[in-house]
CSV table of N, CA and C in Angstrom, one decimal:
chain,number,residue,atom,x,y,z
A,1,UNK,N,0.9,-1.3,-0.2
A,1,UNK,CA,0.0,0.0,0.0
A,1,UNK,C,1.0,1.2,-0.1
A,2,UNK,N,0.6,2.3,-0.8
A,2,UNK,CA,1.3,3.4,-1.0
A,2,UNK,C,0.8,4.4,-0.1
A,3,UNK,N,-0.5,4.7,0.0
A,3,UNK,CA,-1.1,5.9,0.6
A,3,UNK,C,-2.4,5.6,1.6
A,4,UNK,N,-2.4,6.5,2.5
A,4,UNK,CA,-3.5,6.5,3.4
A,4,UNK,C,-4.5,7.7,3.1
A,5,UNK,N,-5.7,7.4,3.0
A,5,UNK,CA,-6.7,8.4,2.7
A,5,UNK,C,-7.3,9.0,4.0
A,6,UNK,N,-7.4,10.3,4.3
A,6,UNK,CA,-8.0,10.7,5.6
A,6,UNK,C,-9.5,10.8,5.2
A,7,UNK,N,-10.3,11.4,6.3
A,7,UNK,CA,-11.7,11.3,6.2
A,7,UNK,C,-12.1,12.4,5.2
A,8,UNK,N,-11.4,13.5,5.3
A,8,UNK,CA,-11.8,14.8,4.3
A,8,UNK,C,-11.7,14.3,2.9
A,9,UNK,N,-10.7,13.6,2.5
A,9,UNK,CA,-10.4,13.1,1.2
A,9,UNK,C,-11.5,12.2,0.7
A,10,UNK,N,-11.8,11.2,1.6
A,10,UNK,CA,-12.9,10.2,1.2
A,10,UNK,C,-14.1,11.0,1.1
A,11,UNK,N,-14.5,12.0,1.9
A,11,UNK,CA,-15.7,12.6,1.7
A,11,UNK,C,-15.8,13.3,0.4
A,12,UNK,N,-14.8,13.8,0.1
A,12,UNK,CA,-14.8,14.7,-1.3
A,12,UNK,C,-14.9,13.5,-2.4
A,13,UNK,N,-14.2,12.4,-2.2
A,13,UNK,CA,-14.3,11.5,-3.4
A,13,UNK,C,-15.7,11.0,-3.4
A,14,UNK,N,-16.4,10.8,-2.3
A,14,UNK,CA,-17.9,10.3,-2.1
A,14,UNK,C,-18.8,11.4,-2.8
A,15,UNK,N,-18.4,12.6,-2.8
A,15,UNK,CA,-19.1,13.7,-3.2
A,15,UNK,C,-19.0,13.8,-4.9
A,16,UNK,N,-17.7,13.1,-5.4
A,16,UNK,CA,-17.5,13.2,-6.8
A,16,UNK,C,-16.6,14.2,-7.1
A,17,UNK,N,-15.9,14.8,-6.2
A,17,UNK,CA,-15.0,16.1,-6.5
A,17,UNK,C,-13.9,15.4,-7.4
A,18,UNK,N,-13.9,16.0,-8.7
A,18,UNK,CA,-12.9,15.6,-9.6
A,18,UNK,C,-11.4,16.1,-9.4
A,19,UNK,N,-11.4,17.3,-8.7
A,19,UNK,CA,-10.2,18.0,-8.4
A,19,UNK,C,-9.5,17.2,-7.3
A,20,UNK,N,-10.2,16.5,-6.5
A,20,UNK,CA,-9.5,15.7,-5.5
A,20,UNK,C,-9.1,14.4,-6.2
A,21,UNK,N,-9.9,13.7,-7.0
A,21,UNK,CA,-9.5,12.4,-7.5
A,21,UNK,C,-8.4,12.5,-8.6
A,22,UNK,N,-8.3,13.9,-9.1
A,22,UNK,CA,-7.3,14.0,-10.2
A,22,UNK,C,-6.0,14.0,-9.5
A,23,UNK,N,-6.0,14.3,-8.2
A,23,UNK,CA,-4.7,14.5,-7.5
A,23,UNK,C,-4.1,13.2,-7.0
A,24,UNK,N,-5.0,12.0,-7.0
A,24,UNK,CA,-4.5,10.8,-6.5
A,24,UNK,C,-4.0,9.9,-7.7
A,25,UNK,N,-2.8,9.6,-7.6
A,25,UNK,CA,-2.3,8.6,-8.7
A,25,UNK,C,-3.0,7.4,-9.0
A,26,UNK,N,-3.3,7.1,-10.2
A,26,UNK,CA,-4.1,5.9,-10.5
A,26,UNK,C,-3.5,4.6,-10.2
A,27,UNK,N,-2.1,4.6,-10.3
A,27,UNK,CA,-1.4,3.4,-10.0
A,27,UNK,C,-1.1,3.2,-8.5
A,28,UNK,N,-1.5,4.0,-7.6
A,28,UNK,CA,-1.2,4.0,-6.2
A,28,UNK,C,-2.1,3.0,-5.6
A,29,UNK,N,-1.6,2.3,-4.5
A,29,UNK,CA,-2.6,1.4,-3.5
A,29,UNK,C,-3.1,2.3,-2.5
A,30,UNK,N,-4.3,2.3,-2.1
A,30,UNK,CA,-4.8,3.2,-1.1
A,30,UNK,C,-5.2,2.2,0.1
A,31,UNK,N,-5.4,2.8,1.2
A,31,UNK,CA,-5.9,2.2,2.6
A,31,UNK,C,-6.5,3.3,3.4
A,32,UNK,N,-7.2,2.9,4.4
A,32,UNK,CA,-8.0,3.8,5.4
A,32,UNK,C,-7.3,3.4,6.7
A,33,UNK,N,-6.8,4.5,7.5
A,33,UNK,CA,-6.6,4.3,8.9
A,33,UNK,C,-8.0,3.9,9.6
A,34,UNK,N,-7.8,3.0,10.7
A,34,UNK,CA,-9.1,2.5,11.3
A,34,UNK,C,-9.9,3.7,11.9
A,35,UNK,N,-9.1,4.7,12.3
A,35,UNK,CA,-10.0,5.9,12.9
A,35,UNK,C,-10.8,6.7,11.7
A,36,UNK,N,-10.3,6.6,10.5
A,36,UNK,CA,-10.9,7.2,9.4
A,36,UNK,C,-12.2,6.3,9.1
A,37,UNK,N,-12.2,5.0,9.2
A,37,UNK,CA,-13.3,4.0,8.9
A,37,UNK,C,-14.3,4.3,9.9
A,38,UNK,N,-13.8,4.5,11.1
A,38,UNK,CA,-14.8,4.8,12.2
A,38,UNK,C,-15.6,5.9,11.8
A,39,UNK,N,-14.7,7.1,11.6
A,39,UNK,CA,-15.4,8.3,11.3
A,39,UNK,C,-16.5,8.3,10.1
A,40,UNK,N,-16.0,7.7,9.1
A,40,UNK,CA,-16.9,7.4,8.0
A,40,UNK,C,-18.3,6.6,8.3
A,41,UNK,N,-18.1,5.6,9.0
A,41,UNK,CA,-19.0,4.7,9.5
A,41,UNK,C,-20.2,5.4,10.4
A,42,UNK,N,-19.7,6.5,11.1
A,42,UNK,CA,-20.5,7.3,12.0
A,42,UNK,C,-21.6,8.2,11.2
A,43,UNK,N,-21.3,8.4,9.9
A,43,UNK,CA,-22.3,9.2,9.0
A,43,UNK,C,-23.2,8.2,8.3
A,44,UNK,N,-24.0,8.8,7.5
A,44,UNK,CA,-25.1,8.2,6.9
A,44,UNK,C,-24.4,7.9,5.4
A,45,UNK,N,-24.1,6.7,5.2
A,45,UNK,CA,-23.6,6.3,3.9
A,45,UNK,C,-24.4,5.6,2.9
A,46,UNK,N,-24.2,5.9,1.5
A,46,UNK,CA,-25.0,5.3,0.6
A,46,UNK,C,-24.6,3.8,0.4
A,47,UNK,N,-25.3,3.0,0.0
A,47,UNK,CA,-24.9,1.5,-0.2
A,47,UNK,C,-23.6,1.4,-1.0
A,48,UNK,N,-23.4,2.1,-2.1
A,48,UNK,CA,-22.2,2.1,-2.9
A,48,UNK,C,-21.1,2.6,-2.2
A,49,UNK,N,-21.2,3.6,-1.3
A,49,UNK,CA,-20.1,4.1,-0.4
A,49,UNK,C,-19.6,3.0,0.7
A,50,UNK,N,-20.7,2.5,1.3
A,50,UNK,CA,-20.4,1.4,2.3
A,50,UNK,C,-19.6,0.2,1.6
A,51,UNK,N,-20.1,-0.1,0.4
A,51,UNK,CA,-19.3,-1.2,-0.5
A,51,UNK,C,-17.9,-0.8,-0.8
A,52,UNK,N,-17.7,0.4,-1.3
A,52,UNK,CA,-16.3,0.9,-1.4
A,52,UNK,C,-15.5,0.7,-0.1
A,53,UNK,N,-16.0,1.0,1.1
A,53,UNK,CA,-15.2,0.9,2.2
A,53,UNK,C,-15.0,-0.4,2.5
A,54,UNK,N,-15.8,-1.3,2.3
A,54,UNK,CA,-15.7,-2.8,2.5
A,54,UNK,C,-14.6,-3.3,1.7
A,55,UNK,N,-14.3,-2.8,0.6
A,55,UNK,CA,-13.3,-3.3,-0.2
A,55,UNK,C,-12.0,-2.8,0.1
A,56,UNK,N,-11.8,-1.7,0.8
A,56,UNK,CA,-10.5,-1.1,1.2
A,56,UNK,C,-9.7,-1.7,2.3
A,57,UNK,N,-8.4,-1.8,2.2
A,57,UNK,CA,-7.6,-2.1,3.2
A,57,UNK,C,-7.5,-1.2,4.4
A,58,UNK,N,-7.7,-1.5,5.7
A,58,UNK,CA,-7.8,-0.8,6.8
A,58,UNK,C,-6.3,-1.1,7.6
A,59,UNK,N,-5.9,-0.2,7.9
A,59,UNK,CA,-4.5,-0.1,8.8
A,59,UNK,C,-4.9,0.4,10.2
A,60,UNK,N,-4.4,-0.5,11.1
A,60,UNK,CA,-4.8,-0.4,12.6
A,60,UNK,C,-3.8,0.5,13.2
A,61,UNK,N,-4.2,1.2,14.3
A,61,UNK,CA,-3.1,2.0,15.0
A,61,UNK,C,-2.6,1.0,16.0
A,62,UNK,N,-1.2,1.0,15.9
A,62,UNK,CA,-0.6,-0.2,16.7
A,62,UNK,C,0.2,0.6,18.0
A,63,UNK,N,0.8,-0.2,18.8
A,63,UNK,CA,1.5,0.4,19.9
A,63,UNK,C,2.6,1.3,19.5
A,64,UNK,N,3.3,0.9,18.5
A,64,UNK,CA,4.5,1.7,18.1
A,64,UNK,C,4.2,3.1,17.5
A,65,UNK,N,3.0,3.0,16.9
A,65,UNK,CA,2.4,4.3,16.4
A,65,UNK,C,1.9,5.1,17.6
A,66,UNK,N,1.3,4.6,18.6
A,66,UNK,CA,1.0,5.3,19.7
A,66,UNK,C,2.1,5.9,20.4
A,67,UNK,N,3.2,5.2,20.6
A,67,UNK,CA,4.2,5.8,21.3
A,67,UNK,C,4.8,7.0,20.4
A,68,UNK,N,5.1,6.9,19.2
A,68,UNK,CA,5.5,8.0,18.4
A,68,UNK,C,4.7,9.0,18.4
A,69,UNK,N,3.4,8.8,18.2
A,69,UNK,CA,2.4,10.0,18.1
A,69,UNK,C,2.4,10.7,19.4
A,70,UNK,N,2.6,9.9,20.5
A,70,UNK,CA,2.6,10.7,22.0
A,70,UNK,C,3.7,11.5,22.0
A,71,UNK,N,4.9,11.0,21.6
A,71,UNK,CA,6.2,11.8,21.7
A,71,UNK,C,6.0,13.1,20.8
A,72,UNK,N,5.6,13.0,19.6
A,72,UNK,CA,5.4,14.0,18.7
A,72,UNK,C,4.3,15.2,19.2
A,73,UNK,N,3.2,14.5,19.8
A,73,UNK,CA,2.3,15.6,20.4
A,73,UNK,C,2.9,16.2,21.7
A,74,UNK,N,3.7,15.6,22.5
A,74,UNK,CA,4.2,16.3,23.6
A,74,UNK,C,5.3,17.4,23.3
A,75,UNK,N,6.0,17.0,22.2
A,75,UNK,CA,7.0,17.9,21.7
A,75,UNK,C,6.4,19.3,21.2
A,76,UNK,N,5.3,19.0,20.4
A,76,UNK,CA,4.5,20.2,19.6
A,76,UNK,C,3.9,20.9,20.8
A,77,UNK,N,3.2,20.3,21.7
A,77,UNK,CA,2.7,20.9,22.7
A,77,UNK,C,3.6,21.8,23.7
A,78,UNK,N,4.8,21.2,23.9
A,78,UNK,CA,5.8,22.1,24.6
A,78,UNK,C,6.3,23.3,24.0
A,79,UNK,N,5.9,23.4,22.6
A,79,UNK,CA,6.3,24.5,21.8
A,79,UNK,C,5.1,25.5,21.6
A,80,UNK,N,4.1,25.2,22.3
A,80,UNK,CA,2.8,26.0,22.4
A,80,UNK,C,1.9,25.6,21.1
A,81,UNK,N,2.1,24.5,20.4
A,81,UNK,CA,1.2,24.1,19.4
A,81,UNK,C,0.5,22.9,19.9
A,82,UNK,N,-0.7,22.8,19.5
A,82,UNK,CA,-1.6,21.9,19.9
A,82,UNK,C,-2.3,21.2,18.7
A,83,UNK,N,-1.6,20.1,18.0
A,83,UNK,CA,-2.4,19.5,16.8
A,83,UNK,C,-3.5,18.7,17.3
A,84,UNK,N,-4.5,18.6,16.4
A,84,UNK,CA,-5.7,17.7,16.6
A,84,UNK,C,-5.1,16.3,16.8
A,85,UNK,N,-5.5,15.7,17.9
A,85,UNK,CA,-5.1,14.4,18.2
A,85,UNK,C,-5.3,13.4,17.2
A,86,UNK,N,-6.5,13.3,16.6
A,86,UNK,CA,-6.9,12.4,15.6
A,86,UNK,C,-6.0,12.5,14.4
A,87,UNK,N,-5.6,13.8,14.1
A,87,UNK,CA,-4.5,13.9,12.9
A,87,UNK,C,-3.2,13.3,13.1
A,88,UNK,N,-2.8,13.5,14.5
A,88,UNK,CA,-1.5,12.6,14.8
A,88,UNK,C,-1.7,11.1,14.7
A,89,UNK,N,-2.7,10.6,15.1
A,89,UNK,CA,-3.1,9.2,14.9
A,89,UNK,C,-3.1,8.9,13.5
A,90,UNK,N,-3.8,9.7,12.6
A,90,UNK,CA,-3.9,9.3,11.1
A,90,UNK,C,-2.6,9.3,10.5
A,91,UNK,N,-1.7,10.3,10.8
A,91,UNK,CA,-0.4,10.4,10.2
A,91,UNK,C,0.5,9.4,10.7
A,92,UNK,N,0.3,9.0,11.9
A,92,UNK,CA,1.4,7.9,12.5
A,92,UNK,C,0.8,6.5,12.0
A,93,UNK,N,-0.3,6.3,11.6
A,93,UNK,CA,-0.9,5.1,10.9
A,93,UNK,C,0.1,4.9,9.7
A,94,UNK,N,0.3,6.0,9.0
A,94,UNK,CA,1.1,5.9,7.8
A,94,UNK,C,2.6,5.6,8.0
A,95,UNK,N,2.9,6.1,9.1
A,95,UNK,CA,4.4,5.9,9.6
A,95,UNK,C,4.6,4.3,9.8
A,96,UNK,N,3.7,3.8,10.5
A,96,UNK,CA,3.8,2.4,11.0
A,96,UNK,C,3.6,1.6,9.8
A,97,UNK,N,2.8,1.9,8.8
A,97,UNK,CA,2.5,1.1,7.7
A,97,UNK,C,3.4,1.4,6.4
A,98,UNK,N,4.3,2.4,6.6
A,98,UNK,CA,5.3,2.8,5.6
A,98,UNK,C,4.6,3.4,4.4
A,99,UNK,N,3.7,4.3,4.6
A,99,UNK,CA,2.9,5.0,3.3
A,99,UNK,C,2.7,6.2,3.8
A,100,UNK,N,2.4,7.1,2.9
A,100,UNK,CA,2.0,8.5,3.0
A,100,UNK,C,0.6,8.8,3.2
A,101,UNK,N,0.2,9.6,4.1
A,101,UNK,CA,-1.3,10.0,4.3
A,101,UNK,C,-1.6,11.1,3.3
A,102,UNK,N,-2.7,11.0,2.7
A,102,UNK,CA,-3.4,11.9,1.9
A,102,UNK,C,-4.4,12.6,2.6
A,103,UNK,N,-4.2,13.9,2.9
A,103,UNK,CA,-4.9,14.8,3.6
A,103,UNK,C,-5.4,16.0,2.9
A,104,UNK,N,-6.5,16.7,3.5
A,104,UNK,CA,-6.8,17.9,2.9
A,104,UNK,C,-6.6,19.1,3.8
């Protein structure tokens, strides 16, 4: 797998946003972080959207990712920055699975 898709990218793809889909390489393999799958399943999905999610690989947030995300969060926090926790989790999913996150 090459890239992880975040919630905002998936929502734009579900809306048919051609600007977003044009930015995603056709030959890349995509996956969803488990937290993104959760966020999407919390909403009202159309049957074809749910089917698309069922076909996608899901990457779980593991212990190593949690430890690194915690270190990065504490470091940024000590510098007066407070990143959204879920964004840290999503980006670290990519780190643990050796792929890049596609975010908006």
